[in-house]
Coordinates of C-alpha atoms and ligand atoms in Angstrom, one line a residue:
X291 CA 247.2 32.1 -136.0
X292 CA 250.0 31.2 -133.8
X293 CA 250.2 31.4 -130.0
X294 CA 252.6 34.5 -129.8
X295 CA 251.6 37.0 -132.2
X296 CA 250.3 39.4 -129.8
X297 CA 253.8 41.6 -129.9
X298 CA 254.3 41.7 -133.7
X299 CA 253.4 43.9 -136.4
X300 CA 253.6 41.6 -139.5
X301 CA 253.5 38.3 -139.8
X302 CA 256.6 36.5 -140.2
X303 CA 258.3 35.7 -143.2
X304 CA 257.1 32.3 -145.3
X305 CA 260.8 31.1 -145.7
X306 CA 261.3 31.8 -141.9
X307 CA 258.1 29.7 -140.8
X308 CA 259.2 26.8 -143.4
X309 CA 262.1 27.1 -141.3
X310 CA 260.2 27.5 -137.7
X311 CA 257.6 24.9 -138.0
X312 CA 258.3 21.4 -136.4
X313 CA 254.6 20.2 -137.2
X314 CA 256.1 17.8 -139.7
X315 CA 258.0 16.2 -137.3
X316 CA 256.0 16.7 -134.1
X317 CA 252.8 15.9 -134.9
X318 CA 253.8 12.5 -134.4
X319 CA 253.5 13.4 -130.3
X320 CA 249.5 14.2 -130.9
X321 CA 248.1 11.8 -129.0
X322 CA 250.6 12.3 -126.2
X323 CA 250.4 16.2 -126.6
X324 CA 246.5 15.8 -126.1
X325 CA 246.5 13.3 -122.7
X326 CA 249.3 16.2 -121.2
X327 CA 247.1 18.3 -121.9
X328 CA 243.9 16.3 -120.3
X329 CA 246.2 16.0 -116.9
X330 CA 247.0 19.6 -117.2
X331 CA 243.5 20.6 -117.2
X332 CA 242.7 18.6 -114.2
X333 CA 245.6 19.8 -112.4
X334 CA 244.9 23.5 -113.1
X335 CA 241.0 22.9 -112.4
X336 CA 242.0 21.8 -109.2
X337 CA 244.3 24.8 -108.7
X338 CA 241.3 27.2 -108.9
X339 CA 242.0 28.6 -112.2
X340 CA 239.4 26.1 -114.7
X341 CA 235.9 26.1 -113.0
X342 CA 234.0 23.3 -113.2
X343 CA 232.2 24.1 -116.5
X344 CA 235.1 25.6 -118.1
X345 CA 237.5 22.1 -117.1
X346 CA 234.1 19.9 -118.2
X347 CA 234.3 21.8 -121.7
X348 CA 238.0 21.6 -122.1
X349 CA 238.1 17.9 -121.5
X350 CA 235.4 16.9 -123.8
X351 CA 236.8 19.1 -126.4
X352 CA 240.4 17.8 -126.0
X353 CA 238.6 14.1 -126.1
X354 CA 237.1 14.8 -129.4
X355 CA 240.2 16.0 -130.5
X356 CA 241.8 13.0 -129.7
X357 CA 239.1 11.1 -131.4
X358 CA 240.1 12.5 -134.2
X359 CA 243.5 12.0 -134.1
X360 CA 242.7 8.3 -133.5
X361 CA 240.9 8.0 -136.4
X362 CA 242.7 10.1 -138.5
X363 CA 239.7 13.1 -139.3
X364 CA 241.7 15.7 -137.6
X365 CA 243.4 17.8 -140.6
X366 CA 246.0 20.4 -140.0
X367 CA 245.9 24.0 -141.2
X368 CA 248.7 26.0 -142.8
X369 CA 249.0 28.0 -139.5
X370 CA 249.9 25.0 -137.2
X371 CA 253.7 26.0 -135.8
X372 CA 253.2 22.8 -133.9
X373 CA 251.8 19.8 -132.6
X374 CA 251.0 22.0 -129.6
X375 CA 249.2 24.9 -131.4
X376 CA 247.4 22.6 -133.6
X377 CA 245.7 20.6 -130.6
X378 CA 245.1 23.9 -129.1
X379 CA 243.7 25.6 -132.4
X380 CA 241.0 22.5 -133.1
X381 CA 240.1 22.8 -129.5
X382 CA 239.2 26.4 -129.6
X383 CA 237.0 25.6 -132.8
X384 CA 235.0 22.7 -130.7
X385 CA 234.8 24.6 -127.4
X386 CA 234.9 28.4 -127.9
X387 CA 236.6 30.8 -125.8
X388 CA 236.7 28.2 -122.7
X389 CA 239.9 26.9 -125.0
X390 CA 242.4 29.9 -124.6
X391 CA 242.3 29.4 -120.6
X392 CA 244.1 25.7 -120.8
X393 CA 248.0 27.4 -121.5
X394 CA 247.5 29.2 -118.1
X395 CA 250.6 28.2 -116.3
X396 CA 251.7 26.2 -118.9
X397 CA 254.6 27.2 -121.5
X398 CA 255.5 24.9 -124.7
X399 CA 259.1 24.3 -123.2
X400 CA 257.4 22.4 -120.6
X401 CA 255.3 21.0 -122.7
X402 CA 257.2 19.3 -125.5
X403 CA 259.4 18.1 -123.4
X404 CA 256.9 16.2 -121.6
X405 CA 255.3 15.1 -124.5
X406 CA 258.4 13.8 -125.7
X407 CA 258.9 11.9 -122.3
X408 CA 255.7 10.6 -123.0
X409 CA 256.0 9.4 -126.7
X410 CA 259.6 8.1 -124.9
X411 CA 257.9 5.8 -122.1
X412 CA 255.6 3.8 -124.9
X413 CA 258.5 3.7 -127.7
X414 CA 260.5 1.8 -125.1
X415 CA 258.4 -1.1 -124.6
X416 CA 257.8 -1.5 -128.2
X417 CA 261.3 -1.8 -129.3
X418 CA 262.1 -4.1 -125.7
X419 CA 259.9 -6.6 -127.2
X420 CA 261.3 -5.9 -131.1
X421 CA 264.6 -7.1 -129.1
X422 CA 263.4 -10.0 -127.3
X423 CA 262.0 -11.5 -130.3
X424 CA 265.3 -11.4 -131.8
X425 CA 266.9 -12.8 -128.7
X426 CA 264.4 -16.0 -129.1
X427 CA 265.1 -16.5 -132.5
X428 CA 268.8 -16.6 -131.7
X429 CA 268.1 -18.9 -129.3
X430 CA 265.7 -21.0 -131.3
X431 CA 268.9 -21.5 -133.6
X432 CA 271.2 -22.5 -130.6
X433 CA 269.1 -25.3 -129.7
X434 CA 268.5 -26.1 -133.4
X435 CA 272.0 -26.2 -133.8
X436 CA 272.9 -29.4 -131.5
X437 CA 276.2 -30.3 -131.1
X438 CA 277.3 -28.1 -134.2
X439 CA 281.1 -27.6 -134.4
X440 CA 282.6 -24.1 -136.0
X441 CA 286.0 -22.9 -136.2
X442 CA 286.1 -20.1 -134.1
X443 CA 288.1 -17.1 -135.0
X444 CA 290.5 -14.1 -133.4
X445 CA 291.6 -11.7 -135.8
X446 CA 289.3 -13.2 -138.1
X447 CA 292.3 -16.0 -138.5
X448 CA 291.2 -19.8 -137.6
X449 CA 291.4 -20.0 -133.7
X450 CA 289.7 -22.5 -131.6
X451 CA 286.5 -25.1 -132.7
X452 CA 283.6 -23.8 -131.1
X453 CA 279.7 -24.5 -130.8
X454 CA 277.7 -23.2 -133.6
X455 CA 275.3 -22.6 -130.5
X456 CA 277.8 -21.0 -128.8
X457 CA 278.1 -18.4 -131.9
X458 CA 274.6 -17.7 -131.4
X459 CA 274.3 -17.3 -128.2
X460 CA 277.4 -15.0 -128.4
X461 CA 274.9 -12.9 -129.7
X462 CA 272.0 -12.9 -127.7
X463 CA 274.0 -11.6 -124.2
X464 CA 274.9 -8.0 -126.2
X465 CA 270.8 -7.3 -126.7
X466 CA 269.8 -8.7 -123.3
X467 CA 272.2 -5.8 -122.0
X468 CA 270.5 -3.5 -124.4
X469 CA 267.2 -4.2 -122.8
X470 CA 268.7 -4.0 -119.7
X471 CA 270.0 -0.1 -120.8
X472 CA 266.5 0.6 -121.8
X473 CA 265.3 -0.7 -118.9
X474 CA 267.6 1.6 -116.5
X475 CA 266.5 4.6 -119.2
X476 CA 263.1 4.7 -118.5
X477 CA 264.1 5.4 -114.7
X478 CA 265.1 8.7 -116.3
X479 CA 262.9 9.2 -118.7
X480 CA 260.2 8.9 -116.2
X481 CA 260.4 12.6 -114.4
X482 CA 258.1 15.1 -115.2
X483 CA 258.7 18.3 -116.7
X484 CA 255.2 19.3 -117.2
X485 CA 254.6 22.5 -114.4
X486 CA 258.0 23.5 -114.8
X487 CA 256.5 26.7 -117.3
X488 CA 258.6 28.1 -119.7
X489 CA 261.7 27.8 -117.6
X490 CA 261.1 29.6 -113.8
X491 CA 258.7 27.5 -112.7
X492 CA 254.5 27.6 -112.9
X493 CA 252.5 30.3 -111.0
X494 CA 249.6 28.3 -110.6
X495 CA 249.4 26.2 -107.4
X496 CA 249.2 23.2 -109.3
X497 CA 249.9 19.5 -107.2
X498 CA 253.1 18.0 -109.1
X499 CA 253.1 15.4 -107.6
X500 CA 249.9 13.9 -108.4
X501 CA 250.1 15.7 -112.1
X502 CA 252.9 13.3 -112.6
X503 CA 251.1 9.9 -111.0
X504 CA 248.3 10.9 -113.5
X505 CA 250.5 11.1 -116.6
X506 CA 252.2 7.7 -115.4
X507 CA 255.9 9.6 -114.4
X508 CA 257.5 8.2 -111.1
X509 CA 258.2 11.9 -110.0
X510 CA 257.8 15.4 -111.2
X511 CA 261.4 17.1 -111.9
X512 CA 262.7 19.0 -109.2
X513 CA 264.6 22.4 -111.0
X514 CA 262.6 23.9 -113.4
X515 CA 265.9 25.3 -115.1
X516 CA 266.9 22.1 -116.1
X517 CA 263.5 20.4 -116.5
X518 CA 263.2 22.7 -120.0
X519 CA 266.3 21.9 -121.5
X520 CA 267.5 18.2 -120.3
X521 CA 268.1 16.4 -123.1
X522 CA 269.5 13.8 -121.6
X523 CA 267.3 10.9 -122.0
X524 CA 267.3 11.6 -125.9
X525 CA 270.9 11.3 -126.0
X526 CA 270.3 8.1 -123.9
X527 CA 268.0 6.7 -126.4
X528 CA 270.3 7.3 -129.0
X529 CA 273.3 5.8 -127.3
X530 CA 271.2 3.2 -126.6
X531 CA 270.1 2.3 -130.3
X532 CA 273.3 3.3 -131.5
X533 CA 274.9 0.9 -129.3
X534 CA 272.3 -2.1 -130.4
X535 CA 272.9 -0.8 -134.0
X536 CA 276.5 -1.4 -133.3
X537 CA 275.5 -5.0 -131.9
X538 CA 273.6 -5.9 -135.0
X539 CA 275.7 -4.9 -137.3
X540 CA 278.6 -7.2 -135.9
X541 CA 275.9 -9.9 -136.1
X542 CA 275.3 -9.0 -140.0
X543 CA 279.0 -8.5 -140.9
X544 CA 279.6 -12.0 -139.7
X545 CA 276.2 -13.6 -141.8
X546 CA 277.4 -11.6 -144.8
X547 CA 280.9 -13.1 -144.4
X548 CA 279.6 -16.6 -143.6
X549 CA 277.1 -16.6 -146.2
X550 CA 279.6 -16.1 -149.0
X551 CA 280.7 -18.7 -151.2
X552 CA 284.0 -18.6 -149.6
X553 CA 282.9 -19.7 -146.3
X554 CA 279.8 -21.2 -146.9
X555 CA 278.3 -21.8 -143.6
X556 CA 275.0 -20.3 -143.8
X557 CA 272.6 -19.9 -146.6
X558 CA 269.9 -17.5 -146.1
X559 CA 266.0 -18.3 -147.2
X560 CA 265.1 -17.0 -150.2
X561 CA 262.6 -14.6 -148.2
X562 CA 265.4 -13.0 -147.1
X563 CA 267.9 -12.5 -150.0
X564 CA 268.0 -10.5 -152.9
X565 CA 269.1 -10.6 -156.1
X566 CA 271.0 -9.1 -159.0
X567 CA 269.3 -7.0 -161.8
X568 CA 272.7 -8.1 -164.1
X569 CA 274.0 -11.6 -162.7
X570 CA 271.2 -13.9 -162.4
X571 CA 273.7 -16.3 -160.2
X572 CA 273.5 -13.8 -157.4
X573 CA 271.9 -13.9 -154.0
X574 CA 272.8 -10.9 -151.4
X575 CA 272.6 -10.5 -148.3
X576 CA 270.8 -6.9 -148.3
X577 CA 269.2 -7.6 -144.6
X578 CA 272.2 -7.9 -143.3
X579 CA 274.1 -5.1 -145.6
X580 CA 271.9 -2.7 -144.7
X581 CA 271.8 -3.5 -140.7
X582 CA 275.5 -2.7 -141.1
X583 CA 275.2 0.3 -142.8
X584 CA 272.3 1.7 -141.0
X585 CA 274.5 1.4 -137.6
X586 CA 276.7 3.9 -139.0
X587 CA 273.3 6.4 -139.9
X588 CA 272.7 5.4 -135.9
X589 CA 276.1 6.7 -135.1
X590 CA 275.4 9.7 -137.0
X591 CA 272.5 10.9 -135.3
X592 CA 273.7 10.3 -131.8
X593 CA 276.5 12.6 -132.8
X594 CA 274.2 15.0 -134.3
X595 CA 272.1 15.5 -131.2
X596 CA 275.5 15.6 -128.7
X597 CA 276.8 18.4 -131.1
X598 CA 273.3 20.2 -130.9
X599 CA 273.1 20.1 -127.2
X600 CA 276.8 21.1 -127.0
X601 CA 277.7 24.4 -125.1
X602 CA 273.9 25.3 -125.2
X603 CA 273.1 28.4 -122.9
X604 CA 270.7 27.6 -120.0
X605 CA 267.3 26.9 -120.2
X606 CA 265.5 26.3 -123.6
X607 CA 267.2 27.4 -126.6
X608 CA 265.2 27.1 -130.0
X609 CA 268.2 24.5 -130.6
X610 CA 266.2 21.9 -128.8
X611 CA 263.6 21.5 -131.7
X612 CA 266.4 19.3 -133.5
X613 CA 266.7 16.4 -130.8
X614 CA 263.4 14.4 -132.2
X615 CA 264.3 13.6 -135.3
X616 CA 266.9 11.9 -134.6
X617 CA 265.4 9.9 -132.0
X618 CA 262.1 8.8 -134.0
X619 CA 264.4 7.9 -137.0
X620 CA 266.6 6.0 -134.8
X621 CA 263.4 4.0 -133.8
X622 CA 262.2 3.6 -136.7
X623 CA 265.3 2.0 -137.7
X624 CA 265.1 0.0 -135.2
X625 CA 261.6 -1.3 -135.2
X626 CA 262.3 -1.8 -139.2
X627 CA 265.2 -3.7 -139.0
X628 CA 264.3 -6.2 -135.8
X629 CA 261.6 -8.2 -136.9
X630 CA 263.3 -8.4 -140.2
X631 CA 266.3 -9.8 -138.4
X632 CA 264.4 -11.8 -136.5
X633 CA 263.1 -13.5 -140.0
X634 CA 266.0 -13.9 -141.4
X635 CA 268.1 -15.1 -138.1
X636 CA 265.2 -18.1 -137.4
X637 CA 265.4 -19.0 -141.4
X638 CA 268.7 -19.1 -142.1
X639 CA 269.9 -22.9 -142.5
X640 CA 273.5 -23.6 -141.2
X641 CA 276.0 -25.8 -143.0
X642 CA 277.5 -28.4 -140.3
X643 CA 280.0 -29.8 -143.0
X644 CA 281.4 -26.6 -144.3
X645 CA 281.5 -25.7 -140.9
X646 CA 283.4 -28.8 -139.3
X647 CA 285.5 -29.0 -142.9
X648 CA 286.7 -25.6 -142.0
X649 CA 288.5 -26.6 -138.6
X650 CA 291.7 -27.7 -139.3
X651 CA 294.1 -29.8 -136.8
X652 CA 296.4 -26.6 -135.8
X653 CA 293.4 -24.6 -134.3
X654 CA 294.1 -27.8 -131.6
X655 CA 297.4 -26.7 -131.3
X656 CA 296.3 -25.0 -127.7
X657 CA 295.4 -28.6 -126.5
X658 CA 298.7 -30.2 -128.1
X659 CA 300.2 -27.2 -125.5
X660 CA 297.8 -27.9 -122.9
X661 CA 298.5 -31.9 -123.1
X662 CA 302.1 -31.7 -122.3
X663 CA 301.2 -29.4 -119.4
X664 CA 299.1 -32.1 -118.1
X665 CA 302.4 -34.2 -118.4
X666 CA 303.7 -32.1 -115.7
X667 CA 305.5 -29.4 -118.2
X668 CA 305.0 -25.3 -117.4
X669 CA 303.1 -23.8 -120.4
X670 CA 305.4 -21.7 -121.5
X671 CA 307.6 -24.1 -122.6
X672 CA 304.7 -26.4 -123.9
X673 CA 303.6 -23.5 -125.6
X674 CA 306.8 -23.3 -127.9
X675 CA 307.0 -26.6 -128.2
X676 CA 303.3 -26.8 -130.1
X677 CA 304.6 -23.7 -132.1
X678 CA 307.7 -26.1 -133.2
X679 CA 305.4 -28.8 -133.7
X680 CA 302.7 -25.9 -136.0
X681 CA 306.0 -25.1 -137.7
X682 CA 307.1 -28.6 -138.5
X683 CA 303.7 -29.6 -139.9
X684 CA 303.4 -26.4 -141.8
X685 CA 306.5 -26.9 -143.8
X686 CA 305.6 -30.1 -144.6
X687 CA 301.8 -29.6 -146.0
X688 CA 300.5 -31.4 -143.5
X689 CA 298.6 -31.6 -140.6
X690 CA 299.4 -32.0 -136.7
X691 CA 297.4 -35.1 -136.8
X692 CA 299.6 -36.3 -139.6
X693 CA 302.8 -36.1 -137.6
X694 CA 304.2 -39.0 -136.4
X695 CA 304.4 -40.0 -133.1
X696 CA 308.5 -40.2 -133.1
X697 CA 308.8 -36.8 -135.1
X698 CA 306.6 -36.0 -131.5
X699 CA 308.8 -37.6 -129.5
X700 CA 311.6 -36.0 -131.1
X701 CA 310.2 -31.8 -130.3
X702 CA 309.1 -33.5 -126.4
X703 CA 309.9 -37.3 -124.9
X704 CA 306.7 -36.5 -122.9
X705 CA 304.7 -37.1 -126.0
X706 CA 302.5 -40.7 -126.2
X707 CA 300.3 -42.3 -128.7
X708 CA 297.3 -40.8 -127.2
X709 CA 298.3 -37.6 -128.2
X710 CA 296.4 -37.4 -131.4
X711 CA 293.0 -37.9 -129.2
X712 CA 293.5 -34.2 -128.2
X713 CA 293.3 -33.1 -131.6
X714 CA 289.8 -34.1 -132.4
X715 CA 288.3 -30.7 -132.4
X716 CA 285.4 -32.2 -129.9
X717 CA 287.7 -33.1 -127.2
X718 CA 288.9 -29.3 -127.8
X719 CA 285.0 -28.3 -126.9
X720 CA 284.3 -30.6 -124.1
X721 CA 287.2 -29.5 -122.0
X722 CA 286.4 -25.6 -122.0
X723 CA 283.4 -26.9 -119.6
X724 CA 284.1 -23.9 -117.3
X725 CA 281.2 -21.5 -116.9
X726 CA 280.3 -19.3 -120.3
X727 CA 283.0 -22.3 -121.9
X728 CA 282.3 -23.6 -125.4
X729 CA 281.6 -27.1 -124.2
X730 CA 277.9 -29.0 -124.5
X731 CA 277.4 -28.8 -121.6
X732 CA 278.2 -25.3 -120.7
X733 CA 276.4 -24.6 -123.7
X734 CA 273.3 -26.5 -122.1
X735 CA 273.5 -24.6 -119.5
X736 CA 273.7 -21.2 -120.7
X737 CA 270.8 -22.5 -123.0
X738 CA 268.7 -23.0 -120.1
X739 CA 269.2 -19.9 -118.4
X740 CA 268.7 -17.9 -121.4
X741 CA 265.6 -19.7 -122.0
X742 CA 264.9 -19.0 -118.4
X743 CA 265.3 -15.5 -118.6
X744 CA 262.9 -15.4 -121.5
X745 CA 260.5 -17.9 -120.3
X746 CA 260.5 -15.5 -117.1
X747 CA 259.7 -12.3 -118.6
X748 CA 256.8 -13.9 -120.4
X749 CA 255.1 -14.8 -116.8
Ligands
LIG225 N1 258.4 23.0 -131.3 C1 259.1 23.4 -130.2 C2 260.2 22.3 -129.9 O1 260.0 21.3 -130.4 C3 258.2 23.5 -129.0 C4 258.7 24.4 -128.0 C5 258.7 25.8 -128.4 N2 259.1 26.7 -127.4 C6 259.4 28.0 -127.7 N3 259.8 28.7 -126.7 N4 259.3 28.5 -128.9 O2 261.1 22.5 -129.2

């Protein structure tokens, strides 16, 4: 039976309900649906409108329901339109008549979207920590990695040696400002539609107030109008995920890269590779394939939902049924991929010698510059003089360490024998020492406040 068919004739058509049900997706808010419900109960009891009986039954009933949800008894009928008719349906056949007075007040636009709220507030914790754990294993693998040199790239061309810590840690800042999204989310996420009725407002003198401190919300939502049809901390969420999808996917595009046989500085466990069903050689990186790929499915439903809640007429519009889908697959995807990541990131074994054999002497060629403007020469002109020196080496197949010190003298007289000390690639490291530099002990330090941070949170 549904919940509205008082003004019909006939019931309405099968393909039409196929069509109308969410159950499928919803029911996935039972447990939140049935503790709204609880506070309801209490707040409309208080109101006058349950007596004490009537609110005793109702909460016992809705208890057992949730009992059963809990240990997965409760079974769904064919009629169930929703999560919402189906908690209200099972209560009826534990409590009787007593049932049918709990929607006083209440209206399903109010209702879903607080239990969606709800479902919100606990997914955010979950994948908080799903991203922390990354974090640490990132960070185990900057202290792991020492005093690790890798050529660091711009345009994905050879551009200055870097840390192999540094790398890491490069991307362990994008997902600490993730969490800090979520964090700032939940702020919105946390106002209370619930009271709000199907879009005016409630009847029933109901305390919002406290009906939101019992439900755990910091306040109740203050226009009813737009208490039914925000959608805004969905389309949060997604930007959100989409935005740490688009984070972990620039993470995996680089492990695939660096994991081939052309750069060779990574190799992942065996745990986390796969293999060919035709070339027995192979070992892929599907982890890290698919965490780029499924950034773009992230994209996808972030744009679905903006173009769903696009030019939508005031106050709840049927419409509104397609925003949690998108939102429970994009945390799914999340919550699948993390720990996975997490896996793979803390098993992965670097290469230091494919690493270091990959920086070549003209990635120095910003300290050749740099040098002579320590000899007192502006960088402009220091910096064409490095490009003649790049040039001069370049046409000869060789290397700026394997220029000679006259062929130096001969592009600048400022050039001395201790030239070729600025193109070790660690002297290139040490002197970026500046704060967030690429030196050890910048590195050190942003090691320690990282682990800080973490350590932090933990107390
Ligand atoms: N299943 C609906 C949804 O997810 C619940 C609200 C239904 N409201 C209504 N007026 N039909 O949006």
């Amino acid at each position: 039976m549904t919940l509205w068919g008082g003004r019909f004739s006939t019931k309405l058509n099968d393909q039409a309900w196929d069509l109308n049900t969410s159950l499928p997706v919803d029911q996935r808010m039972a447990l939140q649906d049935v503790d709204g419900s609880l506070a309801w109960a209490d707040a409309i009891h208080k109101a006058g409108i349950l007596s004490d009986e009537e609110h005793g039954q109702i909460t016992r009933g809705l208890v057992a329901v949730r009992a059963e949800f809990v240990s997965g008894e409760f079974s769904f009928v064919p009629a169930d339109e929703d999560i919402h008719t189906a908690v209200e349906r099972r209560l009826g056949e534990l409590i009787g008549t007593a049932a049918g007075k709990l929607h006083t007040g209440r209206s399903r636009n109010d209702q879903v979207a607080t239990d969606f709220r709800l479902w919100m507030l606990q997914a955010i914790p979950e994948l908080d920590a799903a991203l922390k754990n990354l974090q640490a294993a990132l960070v185990e693998q900057a202290e792991l990695a020492g005093e690790t040199l890798m050529p660091g790239y711009t345009h994905l061309q050879r551009a200055q040696p870097i840390l192999l810590a540094h790398w890491w840690l490069s991307h362990f800042h994008p997902l600490g400002r993730d969490r800090q999204r979520l964090a700032d989310l939940t702020k919105r996420v946390s106002v209370l539609p619930l009271g709000c009725g199907a879009l005016a407002g409630t009847p029933v003198p109901v305390d919002r107030v406290a009906l939101a401190e019992s439900l755990g919300f910091a306040e109740p939502a203050s226009n009813s109008l737009d208490s039914v049809s925000d959608r805004d901390f969905a389309a949060e969420f997604l930007f959100c995920a989409t935005l740490t999808g688009v984070h972990l996917s620039k993470l995996a595009e680089q492990i695939v890269l660096y994991t081939s046989a052309e750069f060779g500085f990574f190799e992942l466990s065996d745990a986390y590779s796969t293999g060919s069903s035709l070339m027995p050689q192979k070992k892929n990186p599907d982890v890290f394939e698919l965490t780029r790929g499924k950034a773009g499915t992230l994209i996808g439903l972030l744009t679905g939902l903006l173009a769903t809640l696009k030019g939508l007429p005031s106050t709840y519009d049927k419409d509104l049924q397609e925003d949690k889908a998108p939102v429970f697959q994009a945390a799914d995807t999340l919550l699948m991929m993390l720990p996975v990541l997490a896996g793979a990131i803390q098993t992965i074994t670097a290469k230091p010698k494919r690493m270091r054999a990959a920086i070549d002497s003209f990635m120095m060629a910003t300290d050749l510059a740099d040098y002579l403007v320590g000899k007192g020469i502006p960088f402009r002109e220091t910096h064409a003089i490095a490009g003649k020196a790049v040039r001069a080496a370049a046409e000869k197949g060789i290397g700026l360490d394997q220029i000679s010190l006259e062929a130096y003298q001969a592009l600048c007289p400022a050039f001395e024998a201790d030239v070729y000390q600025v193109l070790d690639p660690m002297k290139s490291i040490e002197k970026r020492n500046a704060i967030g530099g690429t030196s050890p002990e910048a590195v050190k330090n942003q090691i320690d406040g990282v682990k800080r941070l973490l350590s932090f949170e933990n107390s």
